[in-house]
mmCIF file of C-alpha atoms and ligand atoms in Angstrom:
data_model
loop_
_atom_site.group_PDB
_atom_site.id
_atom_site.type_symbol
_atom_site.label_atom_id
_atom_site.label_comp_id
_atom_site.label_asym_id
_atom_site.label_seq_id
_atom_site.Cartn_x
_atom_site.Cartn_y
_atom_site.Cartn_z
ATOM 1 C CA MET O 642 21.734 2.207 -10.417
ATOM 2 C CA HIS O 643 18.585 3.969 -11.573
ATOM 3 C CA THR O 644 15.593 3.305 -9.268
ATOM 4 C CA LEU O 645 13.370 2.220 -12.149
ATOM 5 C CA ARG O 646 15.883 -0.422 -13.224
ATOM 6 C CA GLU O 647 16.250 -1.663 -9.658
ATOM 7 C CA LEU O 648 12.496 -1.800 -9.245
ATOM 8 C CA GLU O 649 12.157 -3.765 -12.486
ATOM 9 C CA GLN O 650 14.851 -6.188 -11.364
ATOM 10 C CA LEU O 651 13.035 -6.631 -8.082
ATOM 11 C CA ALA O 652 9.749 -7.283 -9.931
ATOM 12 C CA ALA O 653 11.501 -9.914 -12.055
ATOM 13 C CA GLN O 654 12.701 -11.649 -8.897
ATOM 14 C CA ILE O 655 9.202 -11.503 -7.397
ATOM 15 C CA ARG O 656 7.715 -13.069 -10.554
ATOM 16 C CA THR O 657 9.881 -16.157 -10.093
ATOM 17 C CA CYS O 658 9.787 -16.244 -6.289
ATOM 18 C CA ARG O 659 9.346 -19.668 -4.662
ATOM 19 C CA LYS O 660 9.858 -18.636 -1.054
ATOM 20 C CA CYS O 661 6.436 -19.957 -0.037
ATOM 21 C CA PRO O 662 3.875 -22.445 -1.433
ATOM 22 C CA LEU O 663 1.853 -19.666 -3.115
ATOM 23 C CA GLY O 664 4.621 -19.648 -5.719
ATOM 24 C CA ARG O 665 3.322 -23.012 -6.973
ATOM 25 C CA SER O 666 -0.424 -22.214 -7.068
ATOM 26 C CA ARG O 667 -0.320 -18.722 -8.624
ATOM 27 C CA THR O 668 -0.963 -17.937 -12.279
ATOM 28 C CA HIS O 669 1.055 -14.720 -12.109
ATOM 29 C CA ALA O 670 2.815 -13.038 -9.228
ATOM 30 C CA VAL O 671 1.748 -9.408 -8.793
ATOM 31 C CA PRO O 672 4.766 -7.299 -7.848
ATOM 32 C CA GLY O 673 2.951 -3.947 -8.042
ATOM 33 C CA GLU O 674 2.916 -0.964 -10.383
ATOM 34 C CA GLY O 675 3.352 2.784 -10.461
ATOM 35 C CA PRO O 676 6.041 5.433 -10.845
ATOM 36 C CA ALA O 677 9.444 4.601 -9.343
ATOM 37 C CA ASN O 678 9.413 8.022 -7.658
ATOM 38 C CA ALA O 679 5.806 7.889 -6.406
ATOM 39 C CA GLU O 680 5.128 10.105 -3.390
ATOM 40 C CA MET O 681 2.245 7.917 -2.282
ATOM 41 C CA MET O 682 2.168 4.148 -1.981
ATOM 42 C CA PHE O 683 -0.977 2.043 -1.475
ATOM 43 C CA ILE O 684 -0.509 -1.391 0.042
ATOM 44 C CA GLY O 685 -3.325 -3.928 -0.128
ATOM 45 C CA GLU O 686 -3.544 -7.464 1.174
ATOM 46 C CA ALA O 687 -2.944 -9.965 -1.629
ATOM 47 C CA PRO O 688 -3.921 -10.440 -5.282
ATOM 48 C CA GLY O 689 -7.404 -11.802 -5.985
ATOM 49 C CA TYR O 690 -8.633 -13.783 -8.989
ATOM 50 C CA TYR O 691 -8.337 -11.032 -11.625
ATOM 51 C CA GLU O 692 -5.024 -9.765 -10.286
ATOM 52 C CA ASP O 693 -3.625 -13.306 -10.445
ATOM 53 C CA GLN O 694 -4.865 -13.654 -14.030
ATOM 54 C CA GLN O 695 -3.399 -10.345 -15.182
ATOM 55 C CA GLY O 696 -0.329 -9.962 -12.960
ATOM 56 C CA ARG O 697 -1.501 -6.456 -11.992
ATOM 57 C CA PRO O 698 -2.688 -5.157 -8.597
ATOM 58 C CA PHE O 699 -6.255 -3.970 -7.917
ATOM 59 C CA VAL O 700 -7.852 -4.609 -11.302
ATOM 60 C CA GLY O 701 -11.203 -5.963 -9.989
ATOM 61 C CA ALA O 702 -14.056 -4.287 -8.085
ATOM 62 C CA SER O 703 -11.717 -3.107 -5.287
ATOM 63 C CA GLY O 704 -9.472 -1.537 -7.905
ATOM 64 C CA ARG O 705 -12.362 0.355 -9.454
ATOM 65 C CA LEU O 706 -13.228 1.769 -6.032
ATOM 66 C CA LEU O 707 -9.597 2.693 -5.423
ATOM 67 C CA GLU O 708 -9.573 4.555 -8.747
ATOM 68 C CA ARG O 709 -12.790 6.397 -7.840
ATOM 69 C CA LEU O 710 -11.356 7.434 -4.467
ATOM 70 C CA LEU O 711 -8.129 8.601 -6.072
ATOM 71 C CA ALA O 712 -10.137 10.650 -8.571
ATOM 72 C CA ILE O 713 -11.813 12.473 -5.652
ATOM 73 C CA ILE O 714 -8.394 13.855 -4.717
ATOM 74 C CA GLY O 715 -7.430 14.569 -8.311
ATOM 75 C CA LEU O 716 -5.164 11.572 -8.840
ATOM 76 C CA ALA O 717 -5.134 8.644 -11.254
ATOM 77 C CA ARG O 718 -3.809 5.193 -10.409
ATOM 78 C CA GLU O 719 -0.780 5.973 -12.596
ATOM 79 C CA ASP O 720 0.211 8.713 -10.108
ATOM 80 C CA VAL O 721 0.704 6.365 -7.153
ATOM 81 C CA TYR O 722 2.473 3.079 -6.485
ATOM 82 C CA ILE O 723 0.092 0.202 -5.796
ATOM 83 C CA THR O 724 1.185 -3.121 -4.330
ATOM 84 C CA ASN O 725 0.222 -5.768 -1.775
ATOM 85 C CA VAL O 726 1.680 -7.322 1.364
ATOM 86 C CA VAL O 727 1.609 -10.742 -0.319
ATOM 87 C CA LYS O 728 2.505 -10.832 -3.999
ATOM 88 C CA CYS O 729 0.775 -14.098 -4.976
ATOM 89 C CA ARG O 730 -2.900 -15.029 -4.691
ATOM 90 C CA PRO O 731 -3.850 -17.232 -1.738
ATOM 91 C CA PRO O 732 -6.058 -20.055 -3.128
ATOM 92 C CA GLY O 733 -9.776 -19.230 -3.004
ATOM 93 C CA ASN O 734 -8.903 -15.698 -1.801
ATOM 94 C CA ARG O 735 -8.355 -16.931 1.747
ATOM 95 C CA ASP O 736 -6.485 -14.710 4.192
ATOM 96 C CA PRO O 737 -2.720 -14.839 3.760
ATOM 97 C CA LEU O 738 -1.009 -17.058 6.358
ATOM 98 C CA PRO O 739 1.578 -15.634 8.760
ATOM 99 C CA ALA O 740 4.341 -17.684 7.076
ATOM 100 C CA GLU O 741 3.354 -16.321 3.645
ATOM 101 C CA ILE O 742 3.377 -12.752 4.930
ATOM 102 C CA GLU O 743 6.761 -13.355 6.544
ATOM 103 C CA ALA O 744 8.248 -14.865 3.378
ATOM 104 C CA CYS O 745 6.993 -11.948 1.285
ATOM 105 C CA ARG O 746 7.952 -9.154 3.697
ATOM 106 C CA PRO O 747 11.449 -8.489 2.274
ATOM 107 C CA TRP O 748 9.957 -7.746 -1.178
ATOM 108 C CA LEU O 749 7.681 -5.064 0.261
ATOM 109 C CA HIS O 750 10.464 -3.521 2.291
ATOM 110 C CA GLN O 751 12.788 -3.385 -0.695
ATOM 111 C CA GLN O 752 10.042 -1.700 -2.716
ATOM 112 C CA ILE O 753 9.530 0.899 0.013
ATOM 113 C CA ALA O 754 13.273 1.559 0.275
ATOM 114 C CA LEU O 755 13.603 2.053 -3.497
ATOM 115 C CA ILE O 756 10.480 4.156 -4.076
ATOM 116 C CA ASP O 757 10.966 6.106 -0.854
ATOM 117 C CA PRO O 758 7.348 7.360 -0.677
ATOM 118 C CA LEU O 759 6.338 10.205 1.621
ATOM 119 C CA VAL O 760 2.988 8.654 2.494
ATOM 120 C CA ILE O 761 2.053 4.970 2.748
ATOM 121 C CA VAL O 762 -1.649 4.125 2.782
ATOM 122 C CA THR O 763 -2.388 0.670 4.148
ATOM 123 C CA LEU O 764 -5.590 -0.925 2.881
ATOM 124 C CA GLY O 765 -7.045 -3.404 5.347
ATOM 125 C CA ARG O 766 -5.790 -4.975 8.555
ATOM 126 C CA PHE O 767 -3.092 -7.250 7.102
ATOM 127 C CA SER O 768 -1.374 -4.286 5.532
ATOM 128 C CA MET O 769 -1.868 -2.121 8.631
ATOM 129 C CA ALA O 770 -0.252 -4.858 10.763
ATOM 130 C CA GLN O 771 3.008 -4.422 8.835
ATOM 131 C CA PHE O 772 3.421 -0.947 10.307
ATOM 132 C CA LEU O 773 1.246 -0.510 13.409
ATOM 133 C CA PRO O 774 1.354 -2.399 16.712
ATOM 134 C CA ALA O 775 -0.646 -5.644 16.879
ATOM 135 C CA HIS O 776 -3.213 -4.104 19.225
ATOM 136 C CA ALA O 777 -4.207 -1.401 16.694
ATOM 137 C CA ARG O 778 -7.832 -1.731 15.592
ATOM 138 C CA ILE O 779 -8.665 -0.441 12.143
ATOM 139 C CA THR O 780 -12.109 0.808 13.206
ATOM 140 C CA ARG O 781 -10.342 3.159 15.672
ATOM 141 C CA VAL O 782 -7.198 4.203 13.869
ATOM 142 C CA HIS O 783 -8.306 4.489 10.244
ATOM 143 C CA GLY O 784 -7.489 7.852 8.703
ATOM 144 C CA LYS O 785 -5.035 8.779 11.487
ATOM 145 C CA PRO O 786 -1.519 9.350 10.164
ATOM 146 C CA VAL O 787 1.231 7.584 12.109
ATOM 147 C CA VAL O 788 4.824 8.765 11.756
ATOM 148 C CA GLN O 789 7.323 5.933 11.374
ATOM 149 C CA GLN O 790 10.909 5.836 12.590
ATOM 150 C CA ASP O 791 12.145 6.495 9.077
ATOM 151 C CA GLY O 792 10.136 9.753 8.937
ATOM 152 C CA ARG O 793 7.535 8.368 6.567
ATOM 153 C CA VAL O 794 3.904 8.609 7.469
ATOM 154 C CA VAL O 795 1.518 5.639 7.362
ATOM 155 C CA VAL O 796 -2.231 6.167 7.059
ATOM 156 C CA PRO O 797 -4.283 3.056 7.825
ATOM 157 C CA MET O 798 -7.529 2.729 5.894
ATOM 158 C CA PHE O 799 -10.220 0.133 5.406
ATOM 159 C CA HIS O 800 -9.778 -2.335 2.573
ATOM 160 C CA PRO O 801 -11.838 -1.289 -0.482
ATOM 161 C CA ALA O 802 -13.575 -4.704 -0.479
ATOM 162 C CA ALA O 803 -14.744 -4.020 3.106
ATOM 163 C CA ALA O 804 -15.954 -0.545 2.132
ATOM 164 C CA LEU O 805 -17.903 -2.063 -0.761
ATOM 165 C CA ARG O 806 -19.755 -4.243 1.769
ATOM 166 C CA ASN O 807 -20.385 -1.579 4.411
ATOM 167 C CA PRO O 808 -21.753 1.914 3.582
ATOM 168 C CA ASN O 809 -20.409 3.393 6.855
ATOM 169 C CA TRP O 810 -16.913 2.265 6.037
ATOM 170 C CA MET O 811 -17.319 3.612 2.514
ATOM 171 C CA GLN O 812 -18.064 7.036 4.005
ATOM 172 C CA SER O 813 -15.053 6.750 6.304
ATOM 173 C CA MET O 814 -12.858 5.830 3.373
ATOM 174 C CA GLU O 815 -14.012 8.842 1.406
ATOM 175 C CA SER O 816 -13.249 11.229 4.257
ATOM 176 C CA ASP O 817 -9.920 9.496 4.988
ATOM 177 C CA PHE O 818 -8.954 9.951 1.342
ATOM 178 C CA ALA O 819 -9.990 13.611 1.402
ATOM 179 C CA GLN O 820 -7.226 14.321 3.965
ATOM 180 C CA LEU O 821 -4.447 12.903 1.824
ATOM 181 C CA PRO O 822 -3.593 16.001 -0.269
ATOM 182 C CA GLN O 823 -2.943 18.149 2.822
ATOM 183 C CA LEU O 824 -0.921 15.427 4.479
ATOM 184 C CA LEU O 825 1.156 14.975 1.343
ATOM 185 C CA GLU O 826 1.802 18.698 1.188
ATOM 186 C CA GLU O 827 3.003 18.692 4.802
ATOM 187 C CA MET O 828 5.257 15.750 4.140
ATOM 188 C CA ARG O 829 6.767 17.479 1.100
ATOM 189 C CA HIS O 830 7.581 20.472 3.285
ATOM 190 C CA GLN O 831 8.980 18.264 5.981
ATOM 191 C CA ARG O 832 11.284 16.483 3.563
ATOM 192 C CA GLN O 833 12.396 19.729 1.959
ATOM 193 C CA ASN O 834 13.342 21.147 5.330
ATOM 194 C CA GLN O 835 14.724 18.014 6.894
ATOM 195 C CA ASN O 836 18.353 18.828 6.210
ATOM 196 C CA ASP O 837 18.113 22.428 7.384
ATOM 197 C CA ASP O 838 15.828 22.350 10.405
ATOM 198 C CA PRO O 839 15.249 20.065 13.368
ATOM 199 C CA PRO O 840 12.326 17.633 12.827
ATOM 200 C CA GLN O 841 8.965 19.387 12.872
ATOM 201 C CA GLN O 842 5.728 18.217 14.316
ATOM 202 C CA LEU O 843 3.058 17.636 11.704
ATOM 203 C CA SER O 844 0.100 19.886 12.348
ATOM 204 C CA LEU O 845 -2.297 17.047 11.586
ATOM 205 C CA PHE O 846 -1.395 15.211 14.796
HETATM 206 N N1 URA Q 1089 -7.354 -6.855 -3.024
HETATM 207 C C1 URA Q 1089 -6.096 -6.639 -2.608
HETATM 208 O O1 URA Q 1089 -5.826 -6.549 -1.435
HETATM 209 N N2 URA Q 1089 -5.166 -6.498 -3.511
HETATM 210 C C2 URA Q 1089 -5.402 -6.542 -4.807
HETATM 211 O O2 URA Q 1089 -4.476 -6.386 -5.589
HETATM 212 C C3 URA Q 1089 -6.725 -6.759 -5.208
HETATM 213 C C4 URA Q 1089 -7.687 -6.923 -4.307
#
């Protein structure tokens, strides 16, 4: 089946999901949005107030920052896939609970499998924790690409809301973003060659 159709079917399932209590308190679930064949995927934490109202990811202040950072590297939000670890808003914007993250995890993993992005950018520690070991600290590892078993690369970054509060983290986010085009180019090469050559080391590591 066509990826777009499968992704739409998945989004429809997410919109009616009742696997955790957030399914009862949400206004709208927020499955995510972007091209079905996106090369880059951004994964945030959970929808906030505006996202819950509109059913779309990153439409508030954090979303405006994300759009500004994407523009620095010549991209628009329509060029990338944007989603969250948890698809429904935790009441009062509290942190998502472990059980909510666990219940939502299969949705995220199905999205990744369908879209098959080359680069995943995690925004904030909850998203980072889906891919990096529990001891990883975002202040140390942000901006450092980590190759996953499936050959994809994950780049942990601060959450835009954190960068909006802290000018140092804003600077870090800008320089972390600036590396993305080169990393993407390397990953394109890697994928192109993966059937012909043995796995190559990325020069960024
Ligand atoms: N913060 C997130 O983590 N995700 C959103 O969609 C919006 C704000």
